[in-house]
């Protein structure tokens, strides 16, 4: 990791000879993190900053700024933190100790968005990175906050009319040089709201295009193909069924083969398809060459029909958008910042790569492999994104209490999780400085009894002055979400979807991703819903796909539970889910 750092840089930063020898043996930042408790803090901080690619002068500037912060913190009136944040020009305050954090808990929900920890600060406010940056970390470790601050930092380089100030390369700067993007519309609405808190100046905020990737892809492809249509899943299956006949597989299988193998690996010819790897694709792994040929022809026919009808899927759209940009050489943004990246399909990664020219500060990507709830594993190198030497991990959760974290981490089970670029990801040093109540798990004889109990719990939260919009109820299926909303409504409790704010928010576990609430109830955590049988490949069909599917269901429960800041209530009827910690 420090291969290119000369000894004199270490010495200049006060790092002793023994530590230099150890540092030279470290392959990556995870190993450096693990040594934190064995090294003097100042030396470890300096190494962490060096590892992120800073020059010795930048490291000095950062460390001395932190020192000044530490000293001046003693003069700050601790009762006046909220107004201190508002006074501070860049809306950032450094928070290190649990006491300070507890103070902050008292402040309004949204004010949280504007605090930075020195480690996050080092990433977000770094002058520049030589290429793509990856920020990983467990739920609530501030990946989104760091990404937002990075956007604000990048925006400061530009005059409000879009002219680049700091890095004048002589090229024309796009009107909106920065794209802040994520997975879904719900999340891009949340990001937009948070960016408004952080970048107060309207003109500067206009430099940032906040849009989910599907919308970005849509705009690129539409310019070439005109109006685009997106058939619903029933229409799509019917179309693919019509082409499946000769290939001895179902239309659904064919469609998945196209999206998960052909588009995922960007296979362009029958030859490439015959050679392609297809781990976790059930019976397709066992198809002979003749059958694969038939499948390839059926896929060609189905996609030709879709193209003739002007019909698209969002994965295809992303793939096509990347192709168009690569073909024309157009790069609509200077910087692309991606949040919740763990679930991006490889075609969407190709699009991300194609959206900005390669170079300094081109891509900034945040994600957590433990929160992967769709089945997309990707090698960043294969999609042309090289983060080597520029990956950073956050380990302190500022959202949930240690009690909630310790419980939720057990939901994940013990199977190793594949991180980005095939690196195993772990949560062993993932902690929270906050403490509170242990999550409670409640068993009920029937679903009706479970819903009655939920109504009482939510009423209790409301009467103890928890704002309705900071309460969320999550369930595995849409049908159960509907039942929950009716049960709460029958008791006079207003409810709304997770993206709205007109009552207690209720939604599926999938749509909880990226959000956070003071109190969370996870309902239907029984064996009937988790794992959801219809979403798990049969063991006999494909053991690898079976194991992936089960892990994905675990991750889903983990995502739902780690949305809770203060209180987590879990219930089920019938048998408990095997994922619940014993
Ligand atoms: N340095 C900090 N000091 C205080 N609060 C912070 C800090 N960093 C983040 N937070 C707060 O912690 C919570 C979680 O932050 P954020 O949403 O950025 O985490 P995340 O890593 O993106 O989470 P997830 O992966 O679960 O979506 C937010 O309420 C945020 O405001």
XYZ file of C-alpha atoms and ligand atoms in Angstrom:
613
model
C 0.000 0.000 0.000
C 2.873 2.409 0.771
C 5.035 1.092 -2.069
C 5.426 4.506 -3.671
C 5.870 6.535 -0.475
C 9.556 7.341 0.116
C 10.967 6.985 3.654
C 11.551 10.729 3.894
C 7.779 11.347 3.800
C 7.236 9.044 6.763
C 10.078 10.675 8.653
C 8.788 14.152 7.872
C 5.515 13.169 9.555
C 7.214 11.861 12.698
C 6.680 8.158 11.985
C 9.390 6.082 13.675
C 11.578 3.504 11.958
C 9.817 0.435 13.473
C 6.434 1.725 12.399
C 7.722 2.455 8.896
C 8.896 -1.162 8.633
C 5.465 -2.446 9.709
C 3.639 0.013 7.459
C 5.586 -1.195 4.452
C 4.238 -4.713 5.015
C 0.581 -3.640 5.007
C -1.324 -4.596 1.850
C -4.373 -2.327 2.370
C -6.235 0.060 4.644
C -8.099 -2.737 6.445
C -4.801 -3.995 7.819
C -3.815 -0.487 8.788
C -7.157 -0.055 10.583
C -6.579 -3.250 12.508
C -3.290 -1.863 13.880
C -4.915 1.290 15.277
C -4.928 0.052 18.865
C -1.236 -0.887 18.760
C 0.142 2.402 17.451
C 0.445 5.929 18.796
C -2.673 7.761 17.583
C -0.754 10.599 15.881
C 1.325 8.145 13.839
C -1.707 6.086 12.939
C -3.625 9.195 11.835
C -0.688 10.255 9.700
C -0.457 6.800 8.090
C -4.204 6.728 7.407
C -3.983 10.094 5.711
C -0.925 9.023 3.698
C -2.695 5.818 2.701
C -5.547 7.842 1.257
C -2.998 9.310 -1.176
C -2.354 12.690 0.482
C 1.017 14.389 0.098
C 2.994 14.948 3.335
C 2.072 18.654 3.187
C -1.621 17.823 2.912
C -1.291 15.410 5.835
C 0.402 18.120 7.913
C -2.289 20.631 7.050
C -5.026 18.188 8.035
C -3.433 16.999 11.258
C -2.612 20.501 12.439
C -6.166 21.612 11.656
C -7.450 18.737 13.797
C -5.107 19.743 16.585
C -6.457 23.286 16.512
C -9.999 21.859 16.540
C -9.197 19.742 19.570
C -7.766 22.676 21.476
C -10.474 25.127 20.565
C -13.160 22.535 21.367
C -12.334 23.132 25.042
C -13.527 26.722 24.704
C -16.839 25.788 23.108
C -20.021 26.018 25.123
C -21.333 22.436 24.888
C -24.901 23.637 25.291
C -24.697 25.637 22.146
C -23.719 23.055 19.554
C -26.756 23.474 17.363
C -26.210 27.187 16.865
C -22.489 26.525 16.420
C -23.343 24.343 13.445
C -25.522 27.002 11.947
C -22.801 29.636 12.444
C -20.079 27.491 10.925
C -19.674 28.536 7.268
C -19.343 25.030 5.813
C -21.932 23.563 8.175
C -19.491 20.998 9.484
C -18.646 20.317 13.101
C -16.215 17.658 14.246
C -17.632 15.120 16.622
C -15.374 12.690 18.416
C -16.663 11.680 21.853
C -19.852 9.889 22.889
C -20.810 12.818 25.118
C -20.804 15.194 22.196
C -22.781 12.725 20.163
C -25.394 12.360 22.869
C -25.742 16.151 22.835
C -26.382 15.990 19.145
C -29.063 13.372 19.546
C -31.140 16.057 21.206
C -31.071 18.186 18.096
C -33.568 17.998 15.259
C -33.376 14.983 13.009
C -32.088 16.760 9.930
C -29.305 18.656 11.693
C -27.507 15.309 11.959
C -26.816 15.387 8.304
C -24.344 18.183 8.691
C -21.760 16.714 11.085
C -18.429 15.276 10.041
C -16.035 12.974 11.834
C -12.331 13.584 11.104
C -12.063 10.304 9.229
C -15.039 11.196 7.054
C -13.628 14.683 6.692
C -10.336 13.334 5.419
C -12.182 11.616 2.597
C -14.788 14.246 1.841
C -12.544 17.287 1.921
C -9.439 15.828 0.359
C -8.137 18.276 -2.247
C -8.261 15.737 -5.029
C -8.073 12.020 -5.746
C -6.140 10.731 -8.730
C -9.030 8.497 -9.864
C -12.093 6.582 -8.638
C -12.620 6.395 -4.864
C -14.543 3.710 -2.986
C -15.976 4.307 0.485
C -17.356 1.264 2.279
C -18.599 0.758 5.829
C -21.416 -0.803 7.834
C -24.924 0.647 8.016
C -25.022 4.142 9.502
C -21.279 4.814 9.358
C -21.869 8.021 7.420
C -21.194 6.930 3.851
C -24.038 9.093 2.552
C -22.952 12.017 4.710
C -19.389 11.683 3.425
C -20.597 11.469 -0.188
C -22.749 14.579 0.294
C -19.859 16.520 1.768
C -17.678 15.405 -1.130
C -20.274 16.797 -3.525
C -20.315 20.080 -1.598
C -16.514 20.167 -1.698
C -16.415 19.515 -5.446
C -19.065 22.171 -6.039
C -16.883 24.741 -4.275
C -14.390 24.460 -7.119
C -16.788 25.975 -9.546
C -18.070 29.492 -9.817
C -21.863 29.395 -9.621
C -22.084 29.811 -13.402
C -20.289 26.484 -13.847
C -16.841 27.857 -14.720
C -14.248 25.722 -13.054
C -12.081 27.654 -10.642
C -9.456 25.359 -9.199
C -8.759 22.872 -11.938
C -8.863 24.729 -15.194
C -8.124 22.165 -17.847
C -9.179 24.322 -20.762
C -12.124 22.043 -21.538
C -15.689 23.254 -21.573
C -17.328 22.469 -18.257
C -20.822 21.003 -18.391
C -23.510 23.266 -16.916
C -23.976 20.677 -14.191
C -20.495 19.224 -13.692
C -21.461 16.978 -10.777
C -23.882 14.048 -10.798
C -25.050 12.761 -7.413
C -26.818 9.543 -8.124
C -28.232 6.455 -6.521
C -30.402 3.474 -7.026
C -34.039 4.535 -6.654
C -36.317 7.544 -6.867
C -37.063 7.394 -3.114
C -33.376 7.668 -2.395
C -32.676 10.413 -4.869
C -35.451 12.477 -3.262
C -33.789 11.909 0.135
C -30.371 12.894 -1.259
C -31.796 16.047 -2.809
C -33.314 17.076 0.528
C -30.021 16.419 2.323
C -28.006 18.341 -0.221
C -30.319 21.289 0.345
C -29.343 21.211 4.012
C -25.679 21.133 3.195
C -25.337 23.458 0.209
C -27.438 26.473 1.076
C -26.524 28.532 -1.942
C -29.107 27.889 -4.695
C -26.735 28.727 -7.547
C -24.024 26.442 -6.284
C -26.544 23.656 -5.723
C -27.599 23.983 -9.356
C -24.135 22.702 -10.286
C -25.231 19.326 -8.961
C -27.600 17.091 -10.853
C -29.276 14.760 -8.330
C -30.883 11.931 -10.260
C -31.131 8.187 -10.040
C -29.247 6.210 -12.650
C -32.354 5.006 -14.483
C -33.340 8.595 -15.227
C -29.829 9.440 -16.380
C -29.799 6.408 -18.693
C -33.264 7.285 -19.975
C -32.144 10.735 -21.014
C -29.104 9.433 -22.895
C -30.993 6.678 -24.753
C -34.029 8.801 -25.492
C -31.928 11.287 -27.410
C -31.058 8.482 -29.831
C -34.218 6.359 -29.927
C -37.016 8.837 -29.156
C -39.859 7.734 -26.906
C -39.115 4.633 -24.854
C -41.561 2.161 -23.347
C -41.141 -0.041 -20.311
C -43.409 -3.104 -20.349
C -44.549 -4.353 -16.945
C -43.276 -7.702 -15.758
C -46.383 -9.590 -16.987
C -46.063 -8.173 -20.512
C -42.359 -8.817 -20.480
C -42.729 -12.439 -19.419
C -45.401 -12.966 -22.099
C -43.077 -11.580 -24.794
C -40.150 -13.731 -23.649
C -42.403 -16.795 -23.319
C -43.232 -16.450 -27.019
C -39.551 -16.757 -27.875
C -38.704 -19.457 -25.359
C -40.465 -22.274 -27.233
C -37.525 -23.713 -29.171
C -35.001 -23.417 -26.349
C -36.579 -25.754 -23.797
C -36.591 -23.134 -21.018
C -39.250 -20.739 -19.709
C -39.550 -17.109 -20.787
C -38.679 -16.010 -17.240
C -35.509 -18.113 -17.303
C -34.572 -16.658 -20.677
C -35.137 -13.123 -19.477
C -32.983 -13.712 -16.406
C -30.283 -15.346 -18.495
C -30.228 -12.200 -20.646
C -30.066 -9.771 -17.719
C -27.905 -11.757 -15.271
C -25.448 -13.341 -17.695
C -25.513 -11.667 -21.098
C -26.014 -8.026 -20.124
C -24.078 -8.491 -16.871
C -20.972 -9.715 -18.689
C -21.648 -7.567 -21.743
C -21.539 -10.602 -24.044
C -21.806 -9.587 -27.698
C -21.413 -12.829 -29.644
C -22.608 -16.411 -29.459
C -18.991 -17.460 -28.995
C -18.586 -15.215 -25.957
C -21.835 -16.576 -24.555
C -20.761 -20.188 -24.997
C -17.557 -19.461 -23.079
C -19.149 -17.308 -20.343
C -19.116 -18.172 -16.642
C -22.541 -18.600 -15.094
C -22.076 -19.375 -11.403
C -25.335 -19.405 -9.525
C -27.518 -19.707 -12.634
C -29.082 -23.008 -11.678
C -29.720 -25.316 -14.595
C -28.062 -22.995 -17.130
C -24.737 -24.023 -15.586
C -25.540 -27.493 -16.804
C -26.791 -26.597 -20.301
C -24.949 -28.247 -23.164
C -23.577 -26.179 -26.084
C -26.550 -27.032 -28.328
C -29.069 -25.779 -25.804
C -26.992 -22.673 -25.133
C -27.034 -21.955 -28.866
C -30.823 -22.190 -28.863
C -30.992 -19.918 -25.820
C -28.720 -17.392 -27.547
C -30.928 -17.354 -30.659
C -34.080 -16.988 -28.562
C -32.522 -14.045 -26.688
C -31.612 -12.387 -29.997
C -35.161 -12.823 -31.301
C -36.769 -11.506 -28.108
C -34.515 -8.442 -27.937
C -35.101 -7.728 -31.631
C -38.840 -7.740 -31.032
C -38.419 -5.444 -28.039
C -36.281 -3.052 -30.048
C -38.808 -3.007 -32.897
C -41.574 -2.186 -30.380
C -39.494 0.528 -28.674
C -39.586 -1.536 -25.461
C -36.839 -1.547 -22.834
C -35.877 -2.859 -19.426
C -33.889 -0.637 -17.080
C -30.860 -2.915 -17.202
C -30.847 -2.838 -20.992
C -31.299 0.911 -20.895
C -28.170 1.314 -18.728
C -26.182 -0.988 -20.991
C -27.297 0.903 -24.116
C -26.630 4.295 -22.504
C -23.065 3.206 -21.682
C -22.602 2.037 -25.288
C -23.908 5.304 -26.715
C -21.603 7.374 -24.507
C -18.603 5.196 -25.318
C -19.391 5.289 -29.037
C -19.835 9.047 -29.219
C -17.155 9.857 -26.646
C -19.643 12.151 -24.876
C -19.058 12.527 -21.120
C -21.964 14.501 -19.655
C -20.404 15.114 -16.203
C -17.020 15.921 -14.700
C -17.637 14.098 -11.416
C -20.014 11.268 -10.561
C -20.829 10.492 -6.922
C -22.786 7.275 -6.329
C -24.497 6.273 -3.083
C -25.862 2.808 -2.159
C -23.765 1.306 -4.915
C -23.774 -2.274 -3.578
C -26.825 -3.227 -5.627
C -25.860 -1.782 -8.988
C -26.078 -4.199 -11.891
C -22.794 -4.400 -13.846
C -24.484 -2.591 -16.766
C -25.150 0.332 -14.428
C -21.515 0.307 -13.347
C -20.524 0.506 -17.007
C -22.813 3.495 -17.324
C -21.284 5.137 -14.229
C -17.843 4.680 -15.779
C -18.977 6.195 -19.079
C -20.589 9.288 -17.536
C -17.387 11.158 -16.632
C -13.989 11.363 -18.341
C -11.320 9.300 -16.595
C -9.050 11.336 -14.384
C -8.857 13.262 -11.132
C -11.985 13.088 -9.010
C -13.944 11.318 -11.725
C -15.874 8.809 -9.587
C -16.706 8.662 -5.880
C -18.609 5.562 -4.880
C -20.132 4.640 -1.498
C -21.640 1.269 -0.581
C -21.855 -1.600 1.874
C -21.655 -5.205 0.627
C -23.523 -6.371 3.763
C -26.553 -4.467 2.584
C -26.662 -6.134 -0.825
C -30.315 -7.021 -1.338
C -30.358 -7.748 -5.061
C -28.235 -10.350 -6.727
C -25.592 -8.260 -8.413
C -21.977 -9.006 -7.696
C -19.507 -7.074 -9.700
C -15.810 -6.855 -10.294
C -15.001 -3.162 -10.471
C -11.940 -3.917 -12.549
C -14.119 -5.709 -15.124
C -16.242 -2.586 -15.563
C -13.154 -0.422 -15.929
C -13.165 1.187 -12.484
C -9.864 0.945 -10.654
C -10.039 1.975 -6.988
C -6.738 0.409 -5.960
C -5.110 2.509 -3.256
C -8.196 4.704 -3.064
C -10.598 2.596 -1.033
C -11.597 3.746 2.441
C -13.593 2.095 5.169
C -15.745 3.750 7.834
C -16.359 1.737 10.995
C -18.249 3.893 13.499
C -22.031 3.903 13.280
C -23.601 7.237 14.111
C -27.103 6.010 13.585
C -27.939 2.980 15.677
C -26.994 2.220 19.260
C -24.395 -0.470 19.975
C -27.249 -2.649 21.306
C -29.110 -2.477 17.972
C -25.922 -3.049 15.977
C -24.762 -6.059 17.990
C -28.171 -7.657 17.566
C -28.525 -6.835 13.876
C -25.031 -8.061 12.950
C -26.026 -11.505 14.229
C -28.897 -11.528 11.717
C -26.279 -11.590 8.951
C -25.046 -15.034 9.986
C -21.500 -16.238 9.687
C -20.988 -16.765 5.951
C -18.238 -14.508 4.578
C -19.574 -11.651 2.502
C -17.932 -10.864 -0.784
C -16.968 -7.231 -0.866
C -16.296 -5.129 -3.922
C -13.658 -6.544 -6.230
C -13.760 -9.945 -4.610
C -12.370 -8.641 -1.300
C -14.007 -10.271 1.701
C -15.775 -7.686 3.794
C -16.154 -7.939 7.568
C -17.889 -6.065 10.346
C -15.668 -7.086 13.250
C -14.622 -3.535 14.072
C -18.018 -1.990 13.376
C -19.155 -0.192 16.543
C -21.311 2.598 17.865
C -20.510 5.074 20.626
C -24.246 5.315 21.398
C -26.066 3.122 23.875
C -29.732 2.392 24.466
C -32.294 -0.340 24.819
C -31.704 -3.842 23.485
C -34.037 -4.660 20.565
C -37.077 -6.659 21.601
C -38.485 -9.671 19.755
C -42.141 -10.626 20.297
C -43.827 -13.906 19.353
C -47.581 -14.029 18.642
C -49.940 -16.928 18.070
C -51.625 -15.359 15.013
C -50.991 -12.560 12.501
C -54.024 -10.713 13.885
C -52.548 -10.776 17.398
C -49.252 -9.539 15.942
C -50.989 -6.609 14.206
C -52.937 -5.731 17.381
C -49.705 -5.658 19.367
C -48.043 -3.493 16.686
C -50.883 -0.971 16.892
C -50.334 -0.680 20.636
C -46.596 -0.274 20.277
C -46.937 2.451 17.631
C -49.611 4.235 19.713
C -47.221 4.106 22.664
C -44.448 5.746 20.600
C -46.825 8.437 19.373
C -48.082 9.233 22.860
C -44.525 9.564 24.090
C -44.078 12.324 21.502
C -42.157 10.514 18.815
C -42.952 12.352 15.555
C -45.020 10.097 13.230
C -42.574 10.649 10.339
C -39.683 9.296 12.431
C -41.471 5.971 12.975
C -41.261 3.228 10.345
C -42.859 -0.167 10.067
C -41.299 -2.675 7.653
C -42.486 -6.009 6.280
C -41.199 -8.513 3.746
C -44.117 -8.336 1.289
C -46.388 -5.690 -0.213
C -49.427 -7.678 0.942
C -48.330 -7.532 4.571
C -47.561 -3.815 4.218
C -51.182 -3.293 3.131
C -52.490 -5.242 6.117
C -50.321 -3.237 8.485
C -51.578 0.052 7.064
C -55.205 -1.053 7.417
C -54.616 -2.254 10.991
C -53.016 1.069 11.987
C -55.693 3.086 10.140
C -58.433 1.142 11.958
C -57.015 2.536 15.212
C -56.953 6.077 13.825
C -53.210 6.158 13.126
C -52.327 7.994 9.903
C -49.865 6.126 7.722
C -48.011 6.854 4.484
C -45.400 5.296 2.204
C -41.748 5.414 3.196
C -40.995 8.289 0.855
C -43.796 10.500 2.221
C -44.137 12.372 5.475
C -47.820 12.488 6.344
C -47.926 9.866 9.064
C -46.240 6.743 10.355
C -44.230 5.390 7.426
C -44.886 1.838 6.311
C -43.117 -0.051 3.539
C -41.324 -3.136 2.372
C -37.909 -4.052 3.700
C -36.497 -3.392 0.239
C -37.645 0.212 0.283
C -36.127 0.853 3.745
C -32.685 0.916 2.144
C -30.754 4.132 2.787
C -33.396 5.644 5.110
C -33.385 6.115 8.891
C -35.960 6.503 11.664
C -36.054 6.976 15.419
C -38.237 3.926 16.020
C -38.525 0.935 13.709
C -40.939 -2.009 13.930
C -40.096 -5.013 11.777
C -43.242 -7.090 11.444
C -43.621 -10.604 10.038
C -40.137 -11.764 11.061
C -41.370 -15.337 11.113
C -40.356 -18.398 9.138
C -43.286 -17.808 6.752
C -41.737 -14.592 5.400
C -38.023 -14.832 6.084
C -36.641 -16.307 3.970
C -39.418 -15.790 1.439
C -39.623 -19.202 -0.185
C -40.565 -17.925 -3.638
C -37.353 -15.848 -3.746
C -34.961 -18.636 -2.841
C -33.593 -21.023 -5.481
C -34.087 -24.610 -4.490
C -31.010 -26.270 -2.992
C -31.260 -29.163 -5.441
C -31.451 -26.761 -8.405
C -28.259 -24.859 -7.578
C -26.535 -24.887 -4.162
C -24.592 -21.696 -4.882
C -27.664 -19.722 -5.956
C -29.498 -21.149 -2.917
C -26.783 -19.873 -0.550
C -26.698 -16.441 -2.257
C -30.458 -16.125 -2.050
C -30.522 -16.986 1.647
C -27.767 -14.475 2.371
C -29.675 -11.837 0.436
C -32.756 -12.473 2.592
C -30.601 -12.122 5.723
C -29.136 -8.871 4.410
C -32.636 -7.593 3.794
C -33.624 -8.121 7.435
C -30.323 -6.522 8.474
C -31.040 -3.461 6.311
C -34.523 -3.062 7.818
C -33.242 -3.393 11.412
C -30.314 -1.001 10.988
C -32.629 1.837 9.954
C -33.459 2.290 13.667
C -31.691 4.972 15.641
C -33.133 4.502 19.127
C -35.677 1.696 19.256
C -36.054 -1.557 17.347
C -39.140 -3.727 17.831
C -39.330 -7.060 15.972
C -42.360 -9.374 15.878
C -43.598 -12.528 14.213
C -46.432 -15.033 14.372
C -46.011 -18.789 14.035
C -42.420 -20.022 13.947
C -39.590 -17.495 14.226
C -37.382 -16.834 11.218
C -34.178 -18.888 11.381
C -32.332 -15.571 10.897
C -33.394 -14.144 14.270
C -30.546 -14.290 16.807
C -31.230 -16.976 19.432
N -19.671 12.410 12.000
C -20.940 12.266 12.328
N -21.387 12.771 13.486
C -22.656 12.651 13.844
N -23.591 12.028 13.097
C -23.207 11.499 11.936
C -21.874 11.569 11.486
N -21.796 10.929 10.292
C -23.030 10.466 10.022
N -23.872 10.821 11.007
C -25.284 10.494 11.085
O -25.386 9.067 11.101
C -26.524 8.657 10.371
C -26.126 7.681 9.289
O -25.387 8.359 8.290
P -25.486 7.942 6.758
O -26.901 7.857 6.323
O -24.556 8.822 6.001
O -24.873 6.479 6.873
P -24.675 5.385 5.745
O -23.340 4.787 6.008
O -24.915 5.964 4.404
O -25.804 4.377 6.155
P -26.542 3.211 5.320
O -25.473 2.413 4.644
O -27.199 2.431 6.406
O -27.503 3.861 4.404
C -27.163 9.931 9.852
O -28.156 10.358 10.769
C -26.040 10.906 9.854
O -26.451 12.232 9.944
